[in-house]
CSV table of C-alpha atoms and ligand atoms in Angstrom, one decimal:
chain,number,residue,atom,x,y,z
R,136,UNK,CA,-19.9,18.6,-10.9
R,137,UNK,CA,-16.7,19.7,-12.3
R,138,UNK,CA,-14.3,17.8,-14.9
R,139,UNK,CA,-11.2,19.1,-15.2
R,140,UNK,CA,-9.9,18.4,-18.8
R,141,UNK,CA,-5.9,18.0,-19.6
R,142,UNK,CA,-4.7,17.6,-15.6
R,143,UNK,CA,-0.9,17.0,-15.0
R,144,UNK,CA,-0.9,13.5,-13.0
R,145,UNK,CA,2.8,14.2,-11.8
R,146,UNK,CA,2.0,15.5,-8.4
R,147,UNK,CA,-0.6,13.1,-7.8
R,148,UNK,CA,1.7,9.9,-8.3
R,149,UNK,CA,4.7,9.3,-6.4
R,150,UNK,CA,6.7,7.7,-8.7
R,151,UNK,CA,7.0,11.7,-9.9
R,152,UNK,CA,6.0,10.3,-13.5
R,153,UNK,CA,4.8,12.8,-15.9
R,154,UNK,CA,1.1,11.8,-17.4
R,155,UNK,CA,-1.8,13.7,-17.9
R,156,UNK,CA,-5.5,12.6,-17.3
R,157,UNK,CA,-7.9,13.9,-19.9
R,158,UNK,CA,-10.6,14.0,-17.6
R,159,UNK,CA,-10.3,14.9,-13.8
R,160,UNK,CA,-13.2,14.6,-11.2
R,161,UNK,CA,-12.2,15.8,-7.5
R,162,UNK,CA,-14.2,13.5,-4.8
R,163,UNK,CA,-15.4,15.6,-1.9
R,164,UNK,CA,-18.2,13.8,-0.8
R,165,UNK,CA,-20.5,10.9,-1.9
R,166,UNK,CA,-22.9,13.5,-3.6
R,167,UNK,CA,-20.1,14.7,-5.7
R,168,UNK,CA,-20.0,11.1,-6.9
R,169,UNK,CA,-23.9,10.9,-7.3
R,170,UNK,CA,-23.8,14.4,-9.2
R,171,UNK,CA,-20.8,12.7,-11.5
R,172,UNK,CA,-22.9,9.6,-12.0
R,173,UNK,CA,-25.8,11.4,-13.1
R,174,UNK,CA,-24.0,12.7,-16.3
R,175,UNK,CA,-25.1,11.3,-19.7
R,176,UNK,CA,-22.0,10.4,-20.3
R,177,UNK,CA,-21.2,8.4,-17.0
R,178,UNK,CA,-22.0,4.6,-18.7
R,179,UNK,CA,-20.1,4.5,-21.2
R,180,UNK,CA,-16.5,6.3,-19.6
R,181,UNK,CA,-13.8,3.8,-18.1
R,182,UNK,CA,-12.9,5.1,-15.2
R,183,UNK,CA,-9.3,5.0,-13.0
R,184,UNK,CA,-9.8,5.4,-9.0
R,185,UNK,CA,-7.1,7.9,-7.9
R,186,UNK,CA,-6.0,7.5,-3.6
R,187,UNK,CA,-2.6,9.0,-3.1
R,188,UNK,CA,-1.2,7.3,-6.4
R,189,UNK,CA,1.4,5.8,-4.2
R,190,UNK,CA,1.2,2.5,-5.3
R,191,UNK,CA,0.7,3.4,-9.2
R,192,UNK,CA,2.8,3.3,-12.2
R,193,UNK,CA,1.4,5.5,-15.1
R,194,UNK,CA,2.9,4.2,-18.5
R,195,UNK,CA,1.4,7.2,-20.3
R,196,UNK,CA,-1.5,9.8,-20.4
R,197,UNK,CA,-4.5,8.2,-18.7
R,198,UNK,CA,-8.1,8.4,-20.8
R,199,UNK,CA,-9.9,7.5,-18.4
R,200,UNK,CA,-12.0,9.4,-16.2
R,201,UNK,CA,-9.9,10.0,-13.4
R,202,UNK,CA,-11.8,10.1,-9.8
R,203,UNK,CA,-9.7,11.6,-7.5
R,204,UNK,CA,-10.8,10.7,-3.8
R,205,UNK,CA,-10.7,14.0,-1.6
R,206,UNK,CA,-13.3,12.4,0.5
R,207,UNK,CA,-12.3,14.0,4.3
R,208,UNK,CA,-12.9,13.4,8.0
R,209,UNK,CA,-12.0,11.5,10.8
R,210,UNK,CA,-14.0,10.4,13.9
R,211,UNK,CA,-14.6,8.3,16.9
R,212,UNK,CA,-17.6,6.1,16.4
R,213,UNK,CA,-17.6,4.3,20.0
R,214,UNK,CA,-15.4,3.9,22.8
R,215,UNK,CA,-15.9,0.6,24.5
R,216,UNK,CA,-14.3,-1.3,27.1
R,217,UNK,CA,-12.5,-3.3,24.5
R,218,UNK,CA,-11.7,-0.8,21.9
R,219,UNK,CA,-12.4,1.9,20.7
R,220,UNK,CA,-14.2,2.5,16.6
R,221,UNK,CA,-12.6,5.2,14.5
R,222,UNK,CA,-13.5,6.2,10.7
R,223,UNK,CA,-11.9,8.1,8.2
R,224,UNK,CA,-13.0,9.6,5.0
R,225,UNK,CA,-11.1,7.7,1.9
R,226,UNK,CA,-9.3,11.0,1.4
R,227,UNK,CA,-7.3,11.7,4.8
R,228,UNK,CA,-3.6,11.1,4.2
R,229,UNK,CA,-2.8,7.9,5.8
R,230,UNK,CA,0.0,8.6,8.2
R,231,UNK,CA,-1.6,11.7,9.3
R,232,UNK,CA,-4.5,9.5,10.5
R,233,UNK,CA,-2.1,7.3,12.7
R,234,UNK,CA,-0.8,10.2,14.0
R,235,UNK,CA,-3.7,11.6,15.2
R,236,UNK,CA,-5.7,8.4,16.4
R,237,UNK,CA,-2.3,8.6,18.5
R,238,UNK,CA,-2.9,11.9,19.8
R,239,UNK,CA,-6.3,11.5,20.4
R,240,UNK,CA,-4.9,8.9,22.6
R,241,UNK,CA,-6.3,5.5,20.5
R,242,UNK,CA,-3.0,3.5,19.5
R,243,UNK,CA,-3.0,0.5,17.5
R,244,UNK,CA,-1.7,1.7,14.0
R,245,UNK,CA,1.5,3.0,15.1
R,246,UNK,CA,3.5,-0.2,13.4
R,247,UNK,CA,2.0,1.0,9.9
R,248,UNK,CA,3.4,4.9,10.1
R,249,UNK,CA,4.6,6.3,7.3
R,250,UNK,CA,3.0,4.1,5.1
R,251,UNK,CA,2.5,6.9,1.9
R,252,UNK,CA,-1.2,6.9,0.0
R,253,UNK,CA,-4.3,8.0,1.7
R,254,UNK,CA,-7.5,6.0,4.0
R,255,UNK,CA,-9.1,5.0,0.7
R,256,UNK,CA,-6.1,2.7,-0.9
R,257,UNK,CA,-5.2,1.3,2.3
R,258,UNK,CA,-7.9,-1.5,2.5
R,259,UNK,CA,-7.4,-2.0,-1.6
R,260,UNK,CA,-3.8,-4.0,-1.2
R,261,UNK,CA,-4.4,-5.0,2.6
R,262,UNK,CA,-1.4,-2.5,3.3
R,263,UNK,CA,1.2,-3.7,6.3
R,264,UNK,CA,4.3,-3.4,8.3
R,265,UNK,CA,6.4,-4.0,10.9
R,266,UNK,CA,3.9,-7.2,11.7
R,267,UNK,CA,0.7,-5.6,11.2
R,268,UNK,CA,-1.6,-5.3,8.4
R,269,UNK,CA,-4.5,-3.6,7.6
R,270,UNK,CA,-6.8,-6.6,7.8
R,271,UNK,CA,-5.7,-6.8,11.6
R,272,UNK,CA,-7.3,-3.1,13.1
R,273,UNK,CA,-9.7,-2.9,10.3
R,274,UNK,CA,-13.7,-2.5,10.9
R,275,UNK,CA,-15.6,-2.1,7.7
R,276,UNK,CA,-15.5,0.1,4.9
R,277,UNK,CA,-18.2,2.5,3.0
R,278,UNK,CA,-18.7,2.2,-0.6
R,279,UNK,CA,-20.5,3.3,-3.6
R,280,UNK,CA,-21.3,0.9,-6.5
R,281,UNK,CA,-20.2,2.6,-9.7
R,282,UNK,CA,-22.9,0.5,-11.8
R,283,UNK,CA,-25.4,1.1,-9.6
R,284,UNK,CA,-25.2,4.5,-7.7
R,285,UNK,CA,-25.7,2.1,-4.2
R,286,UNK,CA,-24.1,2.6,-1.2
R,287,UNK,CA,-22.8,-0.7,0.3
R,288,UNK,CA,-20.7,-1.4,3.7
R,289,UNK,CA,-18.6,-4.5,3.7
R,290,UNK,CA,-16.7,-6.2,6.8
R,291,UNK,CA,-13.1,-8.0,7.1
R,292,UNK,CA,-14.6,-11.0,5.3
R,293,UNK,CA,-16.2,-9.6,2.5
R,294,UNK,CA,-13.2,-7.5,1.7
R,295,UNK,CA,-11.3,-11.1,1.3
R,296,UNK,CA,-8.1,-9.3,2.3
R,297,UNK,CA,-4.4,-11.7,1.7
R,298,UNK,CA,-1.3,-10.6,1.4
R,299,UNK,CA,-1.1,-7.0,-0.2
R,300,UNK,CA,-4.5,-7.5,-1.8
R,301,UNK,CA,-8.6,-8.3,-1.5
R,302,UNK,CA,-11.4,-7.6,-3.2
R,303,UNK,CA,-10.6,-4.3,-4.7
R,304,UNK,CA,-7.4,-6.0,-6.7
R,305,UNK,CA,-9.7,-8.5,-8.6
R,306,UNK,CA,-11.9,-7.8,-11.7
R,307,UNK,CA,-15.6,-8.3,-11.3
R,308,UNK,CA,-14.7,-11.4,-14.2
R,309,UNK,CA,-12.0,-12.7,-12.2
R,310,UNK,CA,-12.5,-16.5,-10.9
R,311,UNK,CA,-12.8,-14.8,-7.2
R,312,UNK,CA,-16.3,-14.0,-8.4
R,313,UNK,CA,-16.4,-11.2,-5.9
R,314,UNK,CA,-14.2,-9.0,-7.8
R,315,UNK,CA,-14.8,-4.9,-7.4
R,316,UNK,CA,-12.0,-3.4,-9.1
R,317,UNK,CA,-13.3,-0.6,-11.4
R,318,UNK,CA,-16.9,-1.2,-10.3
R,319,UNK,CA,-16.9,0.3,-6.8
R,320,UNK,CA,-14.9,3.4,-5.2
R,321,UNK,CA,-14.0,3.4,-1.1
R,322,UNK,CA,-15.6,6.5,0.4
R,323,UNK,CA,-15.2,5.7,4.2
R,324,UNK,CA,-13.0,3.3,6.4
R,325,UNK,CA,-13.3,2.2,9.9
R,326,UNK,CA,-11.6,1.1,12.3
R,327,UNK,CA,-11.2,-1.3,15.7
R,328,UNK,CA,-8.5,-0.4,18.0
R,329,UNK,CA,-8.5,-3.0,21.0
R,330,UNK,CA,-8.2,-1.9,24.6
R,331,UNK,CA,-6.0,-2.5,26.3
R,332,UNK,CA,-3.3,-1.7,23.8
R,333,UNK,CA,-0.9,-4.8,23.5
R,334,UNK,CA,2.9,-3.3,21.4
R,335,UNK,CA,3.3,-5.5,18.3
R,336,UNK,CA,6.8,-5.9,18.5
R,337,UNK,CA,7.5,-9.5,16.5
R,338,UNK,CA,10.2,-7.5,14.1
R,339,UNK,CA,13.4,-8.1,14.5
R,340,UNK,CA,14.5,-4.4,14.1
R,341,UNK,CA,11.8,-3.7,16.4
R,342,UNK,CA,13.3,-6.6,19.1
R,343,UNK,CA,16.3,-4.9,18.6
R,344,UNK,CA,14.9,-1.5,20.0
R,345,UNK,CA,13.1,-3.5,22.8
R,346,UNK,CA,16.5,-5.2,24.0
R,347,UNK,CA,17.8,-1.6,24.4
R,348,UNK,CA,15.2,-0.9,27.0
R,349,UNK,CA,16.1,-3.4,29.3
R,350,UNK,CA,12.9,-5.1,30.6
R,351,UNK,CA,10.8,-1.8,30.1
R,352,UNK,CA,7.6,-1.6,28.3
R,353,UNK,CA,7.5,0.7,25.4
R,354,UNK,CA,4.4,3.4,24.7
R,355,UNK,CA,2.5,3.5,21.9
R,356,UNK,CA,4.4,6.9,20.7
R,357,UNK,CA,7.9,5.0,21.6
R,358,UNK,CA,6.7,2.1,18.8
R,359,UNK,CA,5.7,5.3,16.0
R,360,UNK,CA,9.4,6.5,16.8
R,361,UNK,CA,10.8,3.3,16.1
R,362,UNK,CA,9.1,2.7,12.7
R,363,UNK,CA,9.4,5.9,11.6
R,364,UNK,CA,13.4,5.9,12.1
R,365,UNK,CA,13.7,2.9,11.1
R,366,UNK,CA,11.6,3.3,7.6
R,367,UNK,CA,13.4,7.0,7.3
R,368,UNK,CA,16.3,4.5,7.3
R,369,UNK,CA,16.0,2.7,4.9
R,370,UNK,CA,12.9,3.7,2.4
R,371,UNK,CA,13.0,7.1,0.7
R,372,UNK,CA,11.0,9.9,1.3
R,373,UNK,CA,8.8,10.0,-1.7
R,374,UNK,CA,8.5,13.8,-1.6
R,375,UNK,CA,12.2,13.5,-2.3
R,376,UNK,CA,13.3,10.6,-4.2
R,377,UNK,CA,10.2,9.2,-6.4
R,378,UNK,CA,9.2,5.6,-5.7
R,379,UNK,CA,6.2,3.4,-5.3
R,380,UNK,CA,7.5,1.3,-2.1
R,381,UNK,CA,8.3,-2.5,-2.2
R,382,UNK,CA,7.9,-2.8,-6.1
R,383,UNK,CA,7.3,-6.7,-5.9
R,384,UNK,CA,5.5,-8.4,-3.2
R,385,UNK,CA,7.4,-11.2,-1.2
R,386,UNK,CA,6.8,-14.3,-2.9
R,387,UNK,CA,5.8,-18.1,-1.3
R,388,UNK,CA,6.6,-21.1,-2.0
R,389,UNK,CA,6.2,-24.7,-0.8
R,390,UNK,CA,9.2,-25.8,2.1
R,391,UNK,CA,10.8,-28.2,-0.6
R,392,UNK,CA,11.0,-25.2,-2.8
R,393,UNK,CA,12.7,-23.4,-0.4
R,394,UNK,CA,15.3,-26.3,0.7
R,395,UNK,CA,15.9,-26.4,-3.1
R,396,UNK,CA,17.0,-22.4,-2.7
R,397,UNK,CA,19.2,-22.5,0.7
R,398,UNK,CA,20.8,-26.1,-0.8
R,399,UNK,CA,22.1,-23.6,-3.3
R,400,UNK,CA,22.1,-20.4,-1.5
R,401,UNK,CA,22.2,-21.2,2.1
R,402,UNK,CA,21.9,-17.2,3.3
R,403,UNK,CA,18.4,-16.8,1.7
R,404,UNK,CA,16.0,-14.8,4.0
R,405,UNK,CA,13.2,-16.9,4.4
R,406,UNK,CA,10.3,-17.1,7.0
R,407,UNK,CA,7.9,-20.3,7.8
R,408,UNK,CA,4.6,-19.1,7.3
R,409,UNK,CA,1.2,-20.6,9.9
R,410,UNK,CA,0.5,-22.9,6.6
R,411,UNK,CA,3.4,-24.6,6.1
R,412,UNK,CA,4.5,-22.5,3.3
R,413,UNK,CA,7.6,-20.4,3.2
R,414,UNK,CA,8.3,-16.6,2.4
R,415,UNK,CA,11.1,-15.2,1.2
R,416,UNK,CA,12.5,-11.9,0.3
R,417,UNK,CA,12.4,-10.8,-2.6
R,418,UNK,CA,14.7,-8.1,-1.8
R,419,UNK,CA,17.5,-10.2,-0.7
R,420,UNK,CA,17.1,-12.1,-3.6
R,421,UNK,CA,17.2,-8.8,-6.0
R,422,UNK,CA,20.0,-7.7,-3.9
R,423,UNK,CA,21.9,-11.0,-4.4
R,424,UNK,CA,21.6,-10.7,-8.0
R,425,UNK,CA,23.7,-8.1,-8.0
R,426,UNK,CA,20.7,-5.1,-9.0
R,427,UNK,CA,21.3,-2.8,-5.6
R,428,UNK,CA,22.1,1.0,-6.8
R,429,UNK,CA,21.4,-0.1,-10.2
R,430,UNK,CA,20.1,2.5,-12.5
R,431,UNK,CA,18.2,1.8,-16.5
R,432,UNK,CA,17.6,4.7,-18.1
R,433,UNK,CA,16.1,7.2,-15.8
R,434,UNK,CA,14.7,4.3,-13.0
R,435,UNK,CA,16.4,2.8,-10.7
R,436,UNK,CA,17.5,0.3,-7.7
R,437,UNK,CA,17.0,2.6,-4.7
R,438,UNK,CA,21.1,1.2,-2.7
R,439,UNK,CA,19.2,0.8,0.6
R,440,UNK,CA,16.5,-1.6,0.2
R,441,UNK,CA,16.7,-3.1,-3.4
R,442,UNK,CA,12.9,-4.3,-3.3
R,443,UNK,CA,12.3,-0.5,-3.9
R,444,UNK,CA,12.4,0.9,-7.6
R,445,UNK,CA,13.0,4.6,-7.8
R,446,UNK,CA,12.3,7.6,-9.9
R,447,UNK,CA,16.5,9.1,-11.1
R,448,UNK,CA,15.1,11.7,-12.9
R,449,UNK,CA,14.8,15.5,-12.3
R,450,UNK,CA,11.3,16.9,-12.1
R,451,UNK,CA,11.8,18.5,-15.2
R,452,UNK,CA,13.2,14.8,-16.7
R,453,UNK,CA,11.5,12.2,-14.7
R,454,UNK,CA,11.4,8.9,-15.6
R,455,UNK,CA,8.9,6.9,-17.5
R,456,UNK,CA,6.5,4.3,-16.4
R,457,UNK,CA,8.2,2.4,-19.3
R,458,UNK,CA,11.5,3.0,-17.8
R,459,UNK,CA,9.8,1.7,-15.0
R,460,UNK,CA,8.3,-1.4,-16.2
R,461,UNK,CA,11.3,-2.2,-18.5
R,462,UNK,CA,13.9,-2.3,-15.2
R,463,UNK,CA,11.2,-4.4,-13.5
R,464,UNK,CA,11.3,-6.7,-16.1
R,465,UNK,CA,15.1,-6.8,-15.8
R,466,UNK,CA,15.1,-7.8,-12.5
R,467,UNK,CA,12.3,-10.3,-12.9
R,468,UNK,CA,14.2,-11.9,-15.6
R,469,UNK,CA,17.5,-12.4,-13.4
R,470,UNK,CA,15.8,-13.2,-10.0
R,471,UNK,CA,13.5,-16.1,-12.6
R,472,UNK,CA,17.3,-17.6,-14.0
R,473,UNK,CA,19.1,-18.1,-10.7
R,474,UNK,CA,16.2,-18.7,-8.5
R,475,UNK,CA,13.7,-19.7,-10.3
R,476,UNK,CA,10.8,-17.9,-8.5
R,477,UNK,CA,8.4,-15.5,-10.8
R,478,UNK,CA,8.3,-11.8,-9.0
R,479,UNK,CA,5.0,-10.2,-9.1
R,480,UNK,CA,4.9,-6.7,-9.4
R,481,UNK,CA,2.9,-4.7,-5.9
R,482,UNK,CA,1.8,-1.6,-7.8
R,483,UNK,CA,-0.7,-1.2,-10.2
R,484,UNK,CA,0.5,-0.5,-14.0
R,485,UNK,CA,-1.9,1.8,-15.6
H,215,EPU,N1,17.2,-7.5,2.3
H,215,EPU,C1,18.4,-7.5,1.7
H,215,EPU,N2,18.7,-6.6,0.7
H,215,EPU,C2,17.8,-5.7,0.4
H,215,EPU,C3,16.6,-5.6,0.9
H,215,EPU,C4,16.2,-6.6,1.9
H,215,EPU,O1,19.2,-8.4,2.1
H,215,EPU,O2,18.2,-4.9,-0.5
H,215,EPU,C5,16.8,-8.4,3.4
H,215,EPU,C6,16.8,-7.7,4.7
H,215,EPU,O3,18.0,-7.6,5.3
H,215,EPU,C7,15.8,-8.5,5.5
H,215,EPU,C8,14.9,-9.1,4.4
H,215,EPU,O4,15.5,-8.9,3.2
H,215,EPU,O5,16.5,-9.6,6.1
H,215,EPU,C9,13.5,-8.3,4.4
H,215,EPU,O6,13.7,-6.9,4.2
H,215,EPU,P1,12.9,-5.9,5.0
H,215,EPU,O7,12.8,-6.2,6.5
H,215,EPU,O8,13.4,-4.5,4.6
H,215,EPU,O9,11.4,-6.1,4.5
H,215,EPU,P2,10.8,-6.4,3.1
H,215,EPU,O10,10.3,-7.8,3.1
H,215,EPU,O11,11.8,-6.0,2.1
H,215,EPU,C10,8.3,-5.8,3.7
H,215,EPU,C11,7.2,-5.0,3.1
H,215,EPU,C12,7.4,-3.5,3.3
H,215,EPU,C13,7.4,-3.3,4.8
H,215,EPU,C14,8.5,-4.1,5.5
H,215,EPU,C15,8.5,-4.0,7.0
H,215,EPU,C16,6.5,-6.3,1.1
H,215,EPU,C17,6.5,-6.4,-0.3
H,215,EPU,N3,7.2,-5.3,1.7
H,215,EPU,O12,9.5,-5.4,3.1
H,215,EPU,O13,6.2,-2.9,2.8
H,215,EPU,O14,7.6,-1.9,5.1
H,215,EPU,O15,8.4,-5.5,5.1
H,215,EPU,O16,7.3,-4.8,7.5
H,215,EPU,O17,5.8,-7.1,1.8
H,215,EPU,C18,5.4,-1.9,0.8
H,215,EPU,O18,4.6,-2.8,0.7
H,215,EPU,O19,5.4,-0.9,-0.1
H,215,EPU,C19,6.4,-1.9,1.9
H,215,EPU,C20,7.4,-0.9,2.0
């Protein structure tokens, strides 16, 4: 098995940051990981799980052992009355996935197109849009145990998913005792796509198509269109314009939290969550404070959706993870003094 020593991390994050990894393992398959795990010096190496690094920030060279999940192939398990089963290797790139369960003529993921990073990640921050998550078509998932060498297949519950996060986010220490972060790697993902398809159309950008059909019901294509205009819309293109999506997750609060908020800034986008609770966004609230098309350094406020920190520098140039981190930390500050809610950062720092 391979280890590729001194490997430029840049096209494999994309913020478009500029860090190496000292060590680089490419995943192809489960006995690639086996062969790895077999090396002497396989116990005592940290290691760093590498998907699509699209949900990353690398604040310098990584020592790790980077494991780089190439792990391909995509299939349909059963087709049932009710649905139909698909899997994926951790590896496929997630939006080509939707796109081909939607060729293949298996809809149900076309609200979370265009969604960057691959299979693998998707499960490890419960990704989700346009009124979908992950948690909602998901199966079960294959694994391997880094400890132990075992395989190990876990369903929804096990993976605890919440909001952008389960399982995979949480150390092995951490008080969910059922931690797996650094201490397992996602080789295979499958699905459950219920027949007969049902359009998730709850959005209100997506109502807002719907009304302009007049009665008609839209296909499952018709819904990919729609999300991928309207993300083209308003997030970048990472292969254009660096950037890690929504940098900081959408936080809650309690209702009299929230009637503190709107008693002193009445437009506050807020939505009542199933358990009382309340959501806001934190991208309004960023935007109020003034940060939209702001730029620190070489990061910046991307002037269409200010939940989304971007990459201003050249390729040549880009920015820094600290650059990064130091504009989040900005923002978090001046959201904290007028609204007094605490941001939390989506991505990973490494
Ligand atoms: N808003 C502003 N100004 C801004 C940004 C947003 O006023 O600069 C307002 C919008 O007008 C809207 C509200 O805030 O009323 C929410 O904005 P939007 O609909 O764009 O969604 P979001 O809450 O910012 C979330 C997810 C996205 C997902 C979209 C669509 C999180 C952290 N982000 O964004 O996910 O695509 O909803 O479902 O939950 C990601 O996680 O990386 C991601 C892109």
């Amino acid at each position: 098995m391979l280890v590729e020593k001194q490997v430029s991390l840049q096209p494999y994050n994309s913020f478009g940051i500029s860090a190496r990894a000292q060590k680089l393992a490419r995943i192809t398959s489960e006995d690639d990981l086996l062969a790895l795990m077999a090396q002497p010096d396989w116990t005592v190496t940290p290691r760093l799980i590498l998907g699509g690094g699209s949900n990353m920030v690398l604040t310098g060279d990584v020592k790790a052992l980077v494991l780089k999940m190439e792990i391909k192939g995509r299939r349909l398990l059963d087709a049932q009355e009710k649905g139909w089963l698909v899997e994926a290797g951790a590896g496929e790139v997630w939006h080509d996935f939707v796109a081909w369960t939607l060729a293949q003529g298996w809809p149900g993921l076309e609200n979370m197109a265009l969604i960057p990073g691959t299979v693998g990640a998707a499960p490890v921050q419960n990704i989700g849009a346009y009124g979908v998550e992950l948690q909602d078509r998901f199966h079960s998932l294959d694994g391997i145990d880094l400890e132990t060498g075992r395989s190990f297949s876990l369903d929804a519950a096990q993976c605890g998913f919440g909001y952008r996060d389960s399982v995979f986010k949480h150390a092995p220490d951490d008080s969910r005792s059922l931690g797996m972060a650094g201490r397992a790697v996602i080789t295979r993902v499958r699905f459950w796509l219920p027949r007969p398809w049902k359009p998730e159309l709850g959005y209100l950008e997506l109502e807002r198509k719907v009304a302009e059909l007049a009665g008609a019901v839209p296909s499952p294509q018709q819904v990919f269109d729609w999300v991928c205009e309207i993300r083209r819309s308003k997030l970048p293109d990472p292969a254009v314009i660096g950037n890690a999506g929504s940098f900081f997750k959408n936080p809650t609060v309690t209702p009299e939290q929230c009637a503190d908020i709107i008693a002193r800034d009445p437009k506050v986008v807020h939505y009542p969550l199933p358990d009382g609770s309340v959501k806001l966004a934190a991208g309004w609230m960023i935007d109020a404070c003034g940060w939209k098309g702001k730029t620190m350094g070489h990061a910046g406020v991307y002037e269409k959706q200010a939940l989304v920190l971007i990459n201003k520098g050249t390729a040549e140039h880009p920015c820094t993870g600290g650059e990064v981190m130091t504009l989040a930390k900005a923002i978090q500050t001046s959201v904290y003094e007028r609204f007094g809610i605490r941001l939390e950062p989506e991505p990973v720092v490494v």
